[in-house]
mmCIF file with all atom_site columns, C-alpha atoms in Angstrom:
data_model
loop_
_atom_site.group_PDB
_atom_site.id
_atom_site.type_symbol
_atom_site.label_atom_id
_atom_site.label_alt_id
_atom_site.label_comp_id
_atom_site.label_asym_id
_atom_site.label_entity_id
_atom_site.label_seq_id
_atom_site.pdbx_PDB_ins_code
_atom_site.Cartn_x
_atom_site.Cartn_y
_atom_site.Cartn_z
_atom_site.occupancy
_atom_site.B_iso_or_equiv
_atom_site.pdbx_formal_charge
_atom_site.auth_seq_id
_atom_site.auth_comp_id
_atom_site.auth_asym_id
_atom_site.auth_atom_id
_atom_site.pdbx_PDB_model_num
ATOM 1   C CA . MET V 1 1   ? 99.259  206.605 98.365  1.00 48.00 ? 16  MET V CA 1
ATOM 2   C CA . MET V 1 2   ? 98.656  202.925 99.066  1.00 48.00 ? 17  MET V CA 1
ATOM 3   C CA . LYS V 1 3   ? 101.506 200.718 100.261 1.00 50.00 ? 18  LYS V CA 1
ATOM 4   C CA . SER V 1 4   ? 101.857 197.249 98.808  1.00 48.00 ? 19  SER V CA 1
ATOM 5   C CA . SER V 1 5   ? 102.184 194.593 101.484 1.00 50.00 ? 20  SER V CA 1
ATOM 6   C CA . GLY V 1 6   ? 103.663 191.849 99.353  1.00 56.00 ? 21  GLY V CA 1
ATOM 7   C CA . ILE V 1 7   ? 101.402 189.366 97.596  1.00 58.00 ? 22  ILE V CA 1
ATOM 8   C CA . GLN V 1 8   ? 97.819  190.478 96.841  1.00 68.00 ? 23  GLN V CA 1
ATOM 9   C CA . ARG V 1 9   ? 94.882  188.556 98.363  1.00 62.00 ? 24  ARG V CA 1
ATOM 10  C CA . PRO V 1 10  ? 93.628  186.957 95.064  1.00 61.00 ? 25  PRO V CA 1
ATOM 11  C CA . THR V 1 11  ? 97.169  185.780 94.306  1.00 62.00 ? 26  THR V CA 1
ATOM 12  C CA . MET V 1 12  ? 97.444  184.258 97.790  1.00 56.00 ? 27  MET V CA 1
ATOM 13  C CA . LEU V 1 13  ? 94.149  182.408 97.323  1.00 58.00 ? 28  LEU V CA 1
ATOM 14  C CA . LEU V 1 14  ? 95.249  181.121 93.927  1.00 57.00 ? 29  LEU V CA 1
ATOM 15  C CA . LEU V 1 15  ? 98.580  179.908 95.352  1.00 57.00 ? 30  LEU V CA 1
ATOM 16  C CA . ALA V 1 16  ? 96.829  178.188 98.274  1.00 58.00 ? 31  ALA V CA 1
ATOM 17  C CA . ALA V 1 17  ? 94.343  176.461 95.957  1.00 56.00 ? 32  ALA V CA 1
ATOM 18  C CA . LEU V 1 18  ? 97.113  175.376 93.570  1.00 53.00 ? 33  LEU V CA 1
ATOM 19  C CA . THR V 1 19  ? 99.154  173.988 96.481  1.00 55.00 ? 34  THR V CA 1
ATOM 20  C CA . CYS V 1 20  ? 96.153  171.958 97.688  1.00 49.00 ? 35  CYS V CA 1
ATOM 21  C CA . VAL V 1 21  ? 95.463  170.544 94.240  1.00 46.00 ? 36  VAL V CA 1
ATOM 22  C CA . LEU V 1 22  ? 99.094  169.604 93.611  1.00 47.00 ? 37  LEU V CA 1
ATOM 23  C CA . THR V 1 23  ? 99.447  168.066 97.073  1.00 48.00 ? 38  THR V CA 1
ATOM 24  C CA . PHE V 1 24  ? 96.563  165.657 96.633  1.00 47.00 ? 39  PHE V CA 1
ATOM 25  C CA . LEU V 1 25  ? 96.972  164.744 92.948  1.00 47.00 ? 40  LEU V CA 1
ATOM 26  C CA . PRO V 1 26  ? 98.234  161.199 92.457  1.00 46.00 ? 41  PRO V CA 1
ATOM 27  C CA . ALA V 1 27  ? 101.642 160.936 90.829  1.00 42.00 ? 42  ALA V CA 1
ATOM 28  C CA . ALA V 1 28  ? 101.896 159.656 87.268  1.00 48.00 ? 43  ALA V CA 1
ATOM 29  C CA . GLU V 1 29  ? 104.907 157.441 87.977  1.00 61.00 ? 44  GLU V CA 1
ATOM 30  C CA . ALA V 1 30  ? 105.105 154.481 90.335  1.00 81.00 ? 45  ALA V CA 1
ATOM 31  C CA . MET V 1 31  ? 104.102 154.944 93.948  1.00 92.00 ? 46  MET V CA 1
ATOM 32  C CA . ILE V 1 32  ? 106.803 155.433 96.530  1.00 97.00 ? 47  ILE V CA 1
ATOM 33  C CA . CYS V 1 33  ? 105.954 154.060 99.954  1.00 98.00 ? 48  CYS V CA 1
ATOM 34  C CA . TYR V 1 34  ? 107.795 153.480 103.178 1.00 97.00 ? 49  TYR V CA 1
ATOM 35  C CA . ARG V 1 35  ? 108.832 149.885 103.754 1.00 95.00 ? 50  ARG V CA 1
ATOM 36  C CA . CYS V 1 36  ? 109.887 148.219 106.977 1.00 94.00 ? 51  CYS V CA 1
ATOM 37  C CA . THR V 1 37  ? 109.414 144.796 108.516 1.00 91.00 ? 52  THR V CA 1
ATOM 38  C CA . VAL V 1 38  ? 108.687 143.432 111.971 1.00 87.00 ? 53  VAL V CA 1
ATOM 39  C CA . LEU V 1 39  ? 110.241 140.057 111.140 1.00 81.00 ? 54  LEU V CA 1
ATOM 40  C CA . PRO V 1 40  ? 113.554 139.092 112.785 1.00 75.00 ? 55  PRO V CA 1
ATOM 41  C CA . ARG V 1 41  ? 116.731 139.627 110.726 1.00 71.00 ? 56  ARG V CA 1
ATOM 42  C CA . GLN V 1 42  ? 117.202 135.914 109.949 1.00 69.00 ? 57  GLN V CA 1
ATOM 43  C CA . TYR V 1 43  ? 113.902 135.865 107.988 1.00 68.00 ? 58  TYR V CA 1
ATOM 44  C CA . VAL V 1 44  ? 114.415 138.951 105.804 1.00 70.00 ? 59  VAL V CA 1
ATOM 45  C CA . GLY V 1 45  ? 116.779 140.248 103.143 1.00 72.00 ? 60  GLY V CA 1
ATOM 46  C CA . GLU V 1 46  ? 119.755 142.499 103.683 1.00 71.00 ? 61  GLU V CA 1
ATOM 47  C CA . LYS V 1 47  ? 117.936 145.590 102.348 1.00 75.00 ? 62  LYS V CA 1
ATOM 48  C CA . ASP V 1 48  ? 114.929 145.177 104.659 1.00 81.00 ? 63  ASP V CA 1
ATOM 49  C CA . GLN V 1 49  ? 114.823 147.724 107.455 1.00 88.00 ? 64  GLN V CA 1
ATOM 50  C CA . PRO V 1 50  ? 113.347 146.947 110.887 1.00 90.00 ? 65  PRO V CA 1
ATOM 51  C CA . CYS V 1 51  ? 110.220 148.930 111.805 1.00 91.00 ? 66  CYS V CA 1
ATOM 52  C CA . SER V 1 52  ? 111.632 149.414 115.302 1.00 88.00 ? 67  SER V CA 1
ATOM 53  C CA . LYS V 1 53  ? 114.186 151.794 113.703 1.00 90.00 ? 68  LYS V CA 1
ATOM 54  C CA . PHE V 1 54  ? 111.655 153.603 111.448 1.00 93.00 ? 69  PHE V CA 1
ATOM 55  C CA . ASP V 1 55  ? 112.426 157.326 111.221 1.00 94.00 ? 70  ASP V CA 1
ATOM 56  C CA . GLY V 1 56  ? 110.921 158.261 107.839 1.00 93.00 ? 71  GLY V CA 1
ATOM 57  C CA . SER V 1 57  ? 114.342 158.618 106.230 1.00 94.00 ? 72  SER V CA 1
ATOM 58  C CA . GLU V 1 58  ? 115.346 157.719 102.680 1.00 94.00 ? 73  GLU V CA 1
ATOM 59  C CA . ARG V 1 59  ? 116.579 154.252 103.640 1.00 93.00 ? 74  ARG V CA 1
ATOM 60  C CA . PHE V 1 60  ? 112.920 153.241 104.139 1.00 95.00 ? 75  PHE V CA 1
ATOM 61  C CA . TYR V 1 61  ? 111.806 154.405 100.639 1.00 96.00 ? 76  TYR V CA 1
ATOM 62  C CA . GLN V 1 62  ? 110.421 151.696 98.371  1.00 95.00 ? 77  GLN V CA 1
ATOM 63  C CA . ASP V 1 63  ? 109.430 152.062 94.706  1.00 96.00 ? 78  ASP V CA 1
ATOM 64  C CA . CYS V 1 64  ? 106.106 150.322 94.097  1.00 96.00 ? 79  CYS V CA 1
ATOM 65  C CA . PRO V 1 65  ? 105.723 149.787 90.327  1.00 95.00 ? 80  PRO V CA 1
ATOM 66  C CA . THR V 1 66  ? 102.846 147.327 90.791  1.00 94.00 ? 81  THR V CA 1
ATOM 67  C CA . SER V 1 67  ? 100.919 149.298 93.427  1.00 95.00 ? 82  SER V CA 1
ATOM 68  C CA . THR V 1 68  ? 98.633  152.304 93.473  1.00 95.00 ? 83  THR V CA 1
ATOM 69  C CA . PHE V 1 69  ? 98.364  152.197 97.280  1.00 97.00 ? 84  PHE V CA 1
ATOM 70  C CA . CYS V 1 70  ? 100.721 152.175 100.242 1.00 98.00 ? 85  CYS V CA 1
ATOM 71  C CA . MET V 1 71  ? 99.883  149.992 103.248 1.00 97.00 ? 86  MET V CA 1
ATOM 72  C CA . LYS V 1 72  ? 100.483 150.227 106.966 1.00 97.00 ? 87  LYS V CA 1
ATOM 73  C CA . ARG V 1 73  ? 99.616  147.298 109.225 1.00 95.00 ? 88  ARG V CA 1
ATOM 74  C CA . ILE V 1 74  ? 99.282  148.012 112.934 1.00 94.00 ? 89  ILE V CA 1
ATOM 75  C CA . ILE V 1 75  ? 100.054 144.924 114.999 1.00 91.00 ? 90  ILE V CA 1
ATOM 76  C CA . HIS V 1 76  ? 99.499  144.353 118.721 1.00 89.00 ? 91  HIS V CA 1
ATOM 77  C CA . TYR V 1 77  ? 101.704 141.808 120.524 1.00 86.00 ? 92  TYR V CA 1
ATOM 78  C CA . ARG V 1 78  ? 100.725 140.611 123.990 1.00 86.00 ? 93  ARG V CA 1
ATOM 79  C CA . LEU V 1 79  ? 103.865 139.749 125.945 1.00 86.00 ? 94  LEU V CA 1
ATOM 80  C CA . THR V 1 80  ? 104.109 137.013 128.573 1.00 88.00 ? 95  THR V CA 1
ATOM 81  C CA . ASN V 1 81  ? 104.172 139.621 131.369 1.00 91.00 ? 96  ASN V CA 1
ATOM 82  C CA . GLY V 1 82  ? 100.732 140.888 130.238 1.00 87.00 ? 97  GLY V CA 1
ATOM 83  C CA . THR V 1 83  ? 101.819 144.130 128.590 1.00 90.00 ? 98  THR V CA 1
ATOM 84  C CA . THR V 1 84  ? 100.905 144.873 124.983 1.00 88.00 ? 99  THR V CA 1
ATOM 85  C CA . VAL V 1 85  ? 103.389 146.235 122.458 1.00 88.00 ? 100 VAL V CA 1
ATOM 86  C CA . THR V 1 86  ? 102.077 147.942 119.320 1.00 90.00 ? 101 THR V CA 1
ATOM 87  C CA . THR V 1 87  ? 104.143 148.220 116.152 1.00 90.00 ? 102 THR V CA 1
ATOM 88  C CA . ALA V 1 88  ? 103.484 149.160 112.537 1.00 93.00 ? 103 ALA V CA 1
ATOM 89  C CA . GLU V 1 89  ? 104.680 147.367 109.415 1.00 95.00 ? 104 GLU V CA 1
ATOM 90  C CA . ARG V 1 90  ? 104.846 149.460 106.221 1.00 97.00 ? 105 ARG V CA 1
ATOM 91  C CA . ASP V 1 91  ? 104.989 148.421 102.560 1.00 96.00 ? 106 ASP V CA 1
ATOM 92  C CA . CYS V 1 92  ? 103.521 148.727 99.084  1.00 96.00 ? 107 CYS V CA 1
ATOM 93  C CA . ALA V 1 93  ? 99.992  147.322 98.951  1.00 96.00 ? 108 ALA V CA 1
ATOM 94  C CA . PHE V 1 94  ? 99.853  143.974 97.154  1.00 95.00 ? 109 PHE V CA 1
ATOM 95  C CA . GLN V 1 95  ? 97.893  144.549 93.935  1.00 95.00 ? 110 GLN V CA 1
ATOM 96  C CA . LYS V 1 96  ? 99.701  142.484 91.300  1.00 94.00 ? 111 LYS V CA 1
ATOM 97  C CA . ASP V 1 97  ? 97.795  139.522 89.969  1.00 92.00 ? 112 ASP V CA 1
ATOM 98  C CA . VAL V 1 98  ? 99.283  137.039 87.487  1.00 93.00 ? 113 VAL V CA 1
ATOM 99  C CA . VAL V 1 99  ? 96.664  135.364 85.318  1.00 92.00 ? 114 VAL V CA 1
ATOM 100 C CA . GLN V 1 100 ? 96.899  132.942 82.419  1.00 95.00 ? 115 GLN V CA 1
ATOM 101 C CA . ALA V 1 101 ? 95.864  134.551 79.125  1.00 94.00 ? 116 ALA V CA 1
ATOM 102 C CA . TYR V 1 102 ? 95.458  132.719 75.850  1.00 95.00 ? 117 TYR V CA 1
ATOM 103 C CA . ASN V 1 103 ? 97.275  134.037 72.782  1.00 94.00 ? 118 ASN V CA 1
ATOM 104 C CA . TRP V 1 104 ? 95.222  132.949 69.761  1.00 95.00 ? 119 TRP V CA 1
ATOM 105 C CA . LYS V 1 105 ? 97.969  133.875 67.312  1.00 95.00 ? 120 LYS V CA 1
ATOM 106 C CA . GLU V 1 106 ? 100.588 131.717 69.060  1.00 94.00 ? 121 GLU V CA 1
ATOM 107 C CA . ARG V 1 107 ? 97.979  129.156 70.186  1.00 95.00 ? 122 ARG V CA 1
ATOM 108 C CA . ARG V 1 108 ? 99.294  128.964 73.726  1.00 96.00 ? 123 ARG V CA 1
ATOM 109 C CA . TRP V 1 109 ? 98.711  130.210 77.243  1.00 96.00 ? 124 TRP V CA 1
ATOM 110 C CA . HIS V 1 110 ? 101.069 132.732 78.811  1.00 94.00 ? 125 HIS V CA 1
ATOM 111 C CA . PRO V 1 111 ? 101.233 134.507 82.170  1.00 94.00 ? 126 PRO V CA 1
ATOM 112 C CA . GLU V 1 112 ? 99.970  138.090 82.145  1.00 93.00 ? 127 GLU V CA 1
ATOM 113 C CA . GLU V 1 113 ? 100.439 140.598 84.974  1.00 92.00 ? 128 GLU V CA 1
ATOM 114 C CA . ARG V 1 114 ? 97.534  142.807 85.966  1.00 92.00 ? 129 ARG V CA 1
ATOM 115 C CA . ILE V 1 115 ? 97.325  145.507 88.592  1.00 92.00 ? 130 ILE V CA 1
ATOM 116 C CA . ASP V 1 116 ? 94.047  145.496 90.523  1.00 93.00 ? 131 ASP V CA 1
ATOM 117 C CA . LYS V 1 117 ? 93.577  149.245 91.025  1.00 92.00 ? 132 LYS V CA 1
ATOM 118 C CA . GLU V 1 118 ? 90.316  148.744 92.907  1.00 91.00 ? 133 GLU V CA 1
ATOM 119 C CA . ALA V 1 119 ? 91.624  146.196 95.427  1.00 91.00 ? 134 ALA V CA 1
ATOM 120 C CA . TYR V 1 120 ? 91.617  148.728 98.274  1.00 93.00 ? 135 TYR V CA 1
ATOM 121 C CA . GLY V 1 121 ? 89.988  151.972 99.293  1.00 94.00 ? 136 GLY V CA 1
ATOM 122 C CA . GLU V 1 122 ? 91.479  154.874 101.236 1.00 95.00 ? 137 GLU V CA 1
ATOM 123 C CA . GLY V 1 123 ? 91.313  154.441 104.988 1.00 96.00 ? 138 GLY V CA 1
ATOM 124 C CA . CYS V 1 124 ? 91.756  151.884 107.745 1.00 96.00 ? 139 CYS V CA 1
ATOM 125 C CA . PHE V 1 125 ? 89.948  148.738 108.828 1.00 94.00 ? 140 PHE V CA 1
ATOM 126 C CA . LYS V 1 126 ? 90.433  145.981 111.391 1.00 93.00 ? 141 LYS V CA 1
ATOM 127 C CA . GLY V 1 127 ? 91.362  142.574 110.063 1.00 89.00 ? 142 GLY V CA 1
ATOM 128 C CA . GLU V 1 128 ? 89.362  139.458 110.752 1.00 87.00 ? 143 GLU V CA 1
ATOM 129 C CA . ASP V 1 129 ? 89.489  138.275 114.364 1.00 85.00 ? 144 ASP V CA 1
ATOM 130 C CA . ARG V 1 130 ? 90.685  134.677 114.172 1.00 85.00 ? 145 ARG V CA 1
ATOM 131 C CA . GLY V 1 131 ? 90.907  134.160 117.915 1.00 80.00 ? 146 GLY V CA 1
ATOM 132 C CA . THR V 1 132 ? 94.631  134.839 118.291 1.00 79.00 ? 147 THR V CA 1
ATOM 133 C CA . PRO V 1 133 ? 95.738  136.137 121.700 1.00 76.00 ? 148 PRO V CA 1
ATOM 134 C CA . ASN V 1 134 ? 97.044  139.325 120.070 1.00 81.00 ? 149 ASN V CA 1
ATOM 135 C CA . GLY V 1 135 ? 93.740  140.194 118.397 1.00 84.00 ? 150 GLY V CA 1
ATOM 136 C CA . PRO V 1 136 ? 93.280  141.365 114.809 1.00 91.00 ? 151 PRO V CA 1
ATOM 137 C CA . SER V 1 137 ? 95.681  143.726 113.057 1.00 92.00 ? 152 SER V CA 1
ATOM 138 C CA . GLU V 1 138 ? 94.523  147.058 111.655 1.00 95.00 ? 153 GLU V CA 1
ATOM 139 C CA . TYR V 1 139 ? 95.241  147.766 107.972 1.00 96.00 ? 154 TYR V CA 1
ATOM 140 C CA . CYS V 1 140 ? 95.493  151.274 106.502 1.00 97.00 ? 155 CYS V CA 1
ATOM 141 C CA . PHE V 1 141 ? 95.690  152.052 102.776 1.00 97.00 ? 156 PHE V CA 1
ATOM 142 C CA . CYS V 1 142 ? 96.477  155.392 101.129 1.00 97.00 ? 157 CYS V CA 1
ATOM 143 C CA . SER V 1 143 ? 97.215  156.506 97.574  1.00 95.00 ? 158 SER V CA 1
ATOM 144 C CA . ARG V 1 144 ? 99.842  159.255 97.834  1.00 96.00 ? 159 ARG V CA 1
ATOM 145 C CA . ASN V 1 145 ? 103.622 158.962 97.855  1.00 97.00 ? 160 ASN V CA 1
ATOM 146 C CA . TYR V 1 146 ? 105.062 158.415 101.367 1.00 96.00 ? 161 TYR V CA 1
ATOM 147 C CA . CYS V 1 147 ? 101.553 158.437 102.877 1.00 96.00 ? 162 CYS V CA 1
ATOM 148 C CA . ASN V 1 148 ? 102.119 155.376 105.094 1.00 95.00 ? 163 ASN V CA 1
ATOM 149 C CA . SER V 1 149 ? 104.444 157.118 107.544 1.00 90.00 ? 164 SER V CA 1
ATOM 150 C CA . ALA V 1 150 ? 102.212 159.049 109.933 1.00 66.00 ? 165 ALA V CA 1
ATOM 151 C CA . SER V 1 151 ? 99.110  157.960 111.746 1.00 53.00 ? 166 SER V CA 1
ATOM 152 C CA . SER V 1 152 ? 95.765  158.720 110.129 1.00 44.00 ? 167 SER V CA 1
ATOM 153 C CA . ALA V 1 153 ? 95.094  161.093 113.042 1.00 42.00 ? 168 ALA V CA 1
ATOM 154 C CA . LYS V 1 154 ? 98.124  163.186 112.052 1.00 45.00 ? 169 LYS V CA 1
ATOM 155 C CA . LEU V 1 155 ? 96.917  163.342 108.428 1.00 45.00 ? 170 LEU V CA 1
ATOM 156 C CA . CYS V 1 156 ? 93.431  164.341 109.574 1.00 45.00 ? 171 CYS V CA 1
ATOM 157 C CA . GLY V 1 157 ? 94.900  167.021 111.837 1.00 45.00 ? 172 GLY V CA 1
ATOM 158 C CA . SER V 1 158 ? 96.970  168.399 108.950 1.00 49.00 ? 173 SER V CA 1
ATOM 159 C CA . LEU V 1 159 ? 93.867  168.640 106.764 1.00 49.00 ? 174 LEU V CA 1
ATOM 160 C CA . VAL V 1 160 ? 91.952  170.473 109.521 1.00 47.00 ? 175 VAL V CA 1
ATOM 161 C CA . ILE V 1 161 ? 94.793  172.984 109.914 1.00 53.00 ? 176 ILE V CA 1
ATOM 162 C CA . LEU V 1 162 ? 94.942  173.491 106.134 1.00 52.00 ? 177 LEU V CA 1
ATOM 163 C CA . ALA V 1 163 ? 91.176  174.102 105.979 1.00 51.00 ? 178 ALA V CA 1
ATOM 164 C CA . PHE V 1 164 ? 91.411  176.584 108.863 1.00 49.00 ? 179 PHE V CA 1
ATOM 165 C CA . LEU V 1 165 ? 94.220  178.517 107.134 1.00 54.00 ? 180 LEU V CA 1
ATOM 166 C CA . LEU V 1 166 ? 92.245  178.654 103.881 1.00 53.00 ? 181 LEU V CA 1
ATOM 167 C CA . MET V 1 167 ? 89.204  180.001 105.751 1.00 56.00 ? 182 MET V CA 1
ATOM 168 C CA . LYS V 1 168 ? 91.373  182.712 107.343 1.00 61.00 ? 183 LYS V CA 1
ATOM 169 C CA . LEU V 1 169 ? 92.709  183.705 103.914 1.00 58.00 ? 184 LEU V CA 1
ATOM 170 C CA . CYS V 1 170 ? 89.205  183.992 102.459 1.00 57.00 ? 185 CYS V CA 1
ATOM 171 C CA . ARG V 1 171 ? 88.020  186.539 105.046 1.00 61.00 ? 186 ARG V CA 1
#
């Protein structure tokens, strides 16, 4: 008589595959990104949260109806004592473009909003070095909800662990 040890192997594989697919599918509704600013309080609105207090909690959530990407900008500040401080600013990626379109029926121009879905690609790149003492910022773009919280190294590590677990299940 054979004992059942819970979920059968094919069912486990199916559940693992389904979890992977659902995890990496883009959402149909607007993106939700983390948002925080490095600007001093006097230059921002009341709802803006400082990046120095970023903890990934709900108060940093931002609906992004005109974005298909989240953005994280890594900034290096060189202080007068020679030390360098690194911080990260998070937000929805800017993709909204307002163009003038002509309406032939009304015989007039009107503003029309467009979302440039191909403005960015997944991943990180260094900005242009314009000779500032702090050096160029690094910009990271991703296309999943809440994806601009962790470093790209953490995301990569998570994917490696997931692949390893799937390989163990397949044996």
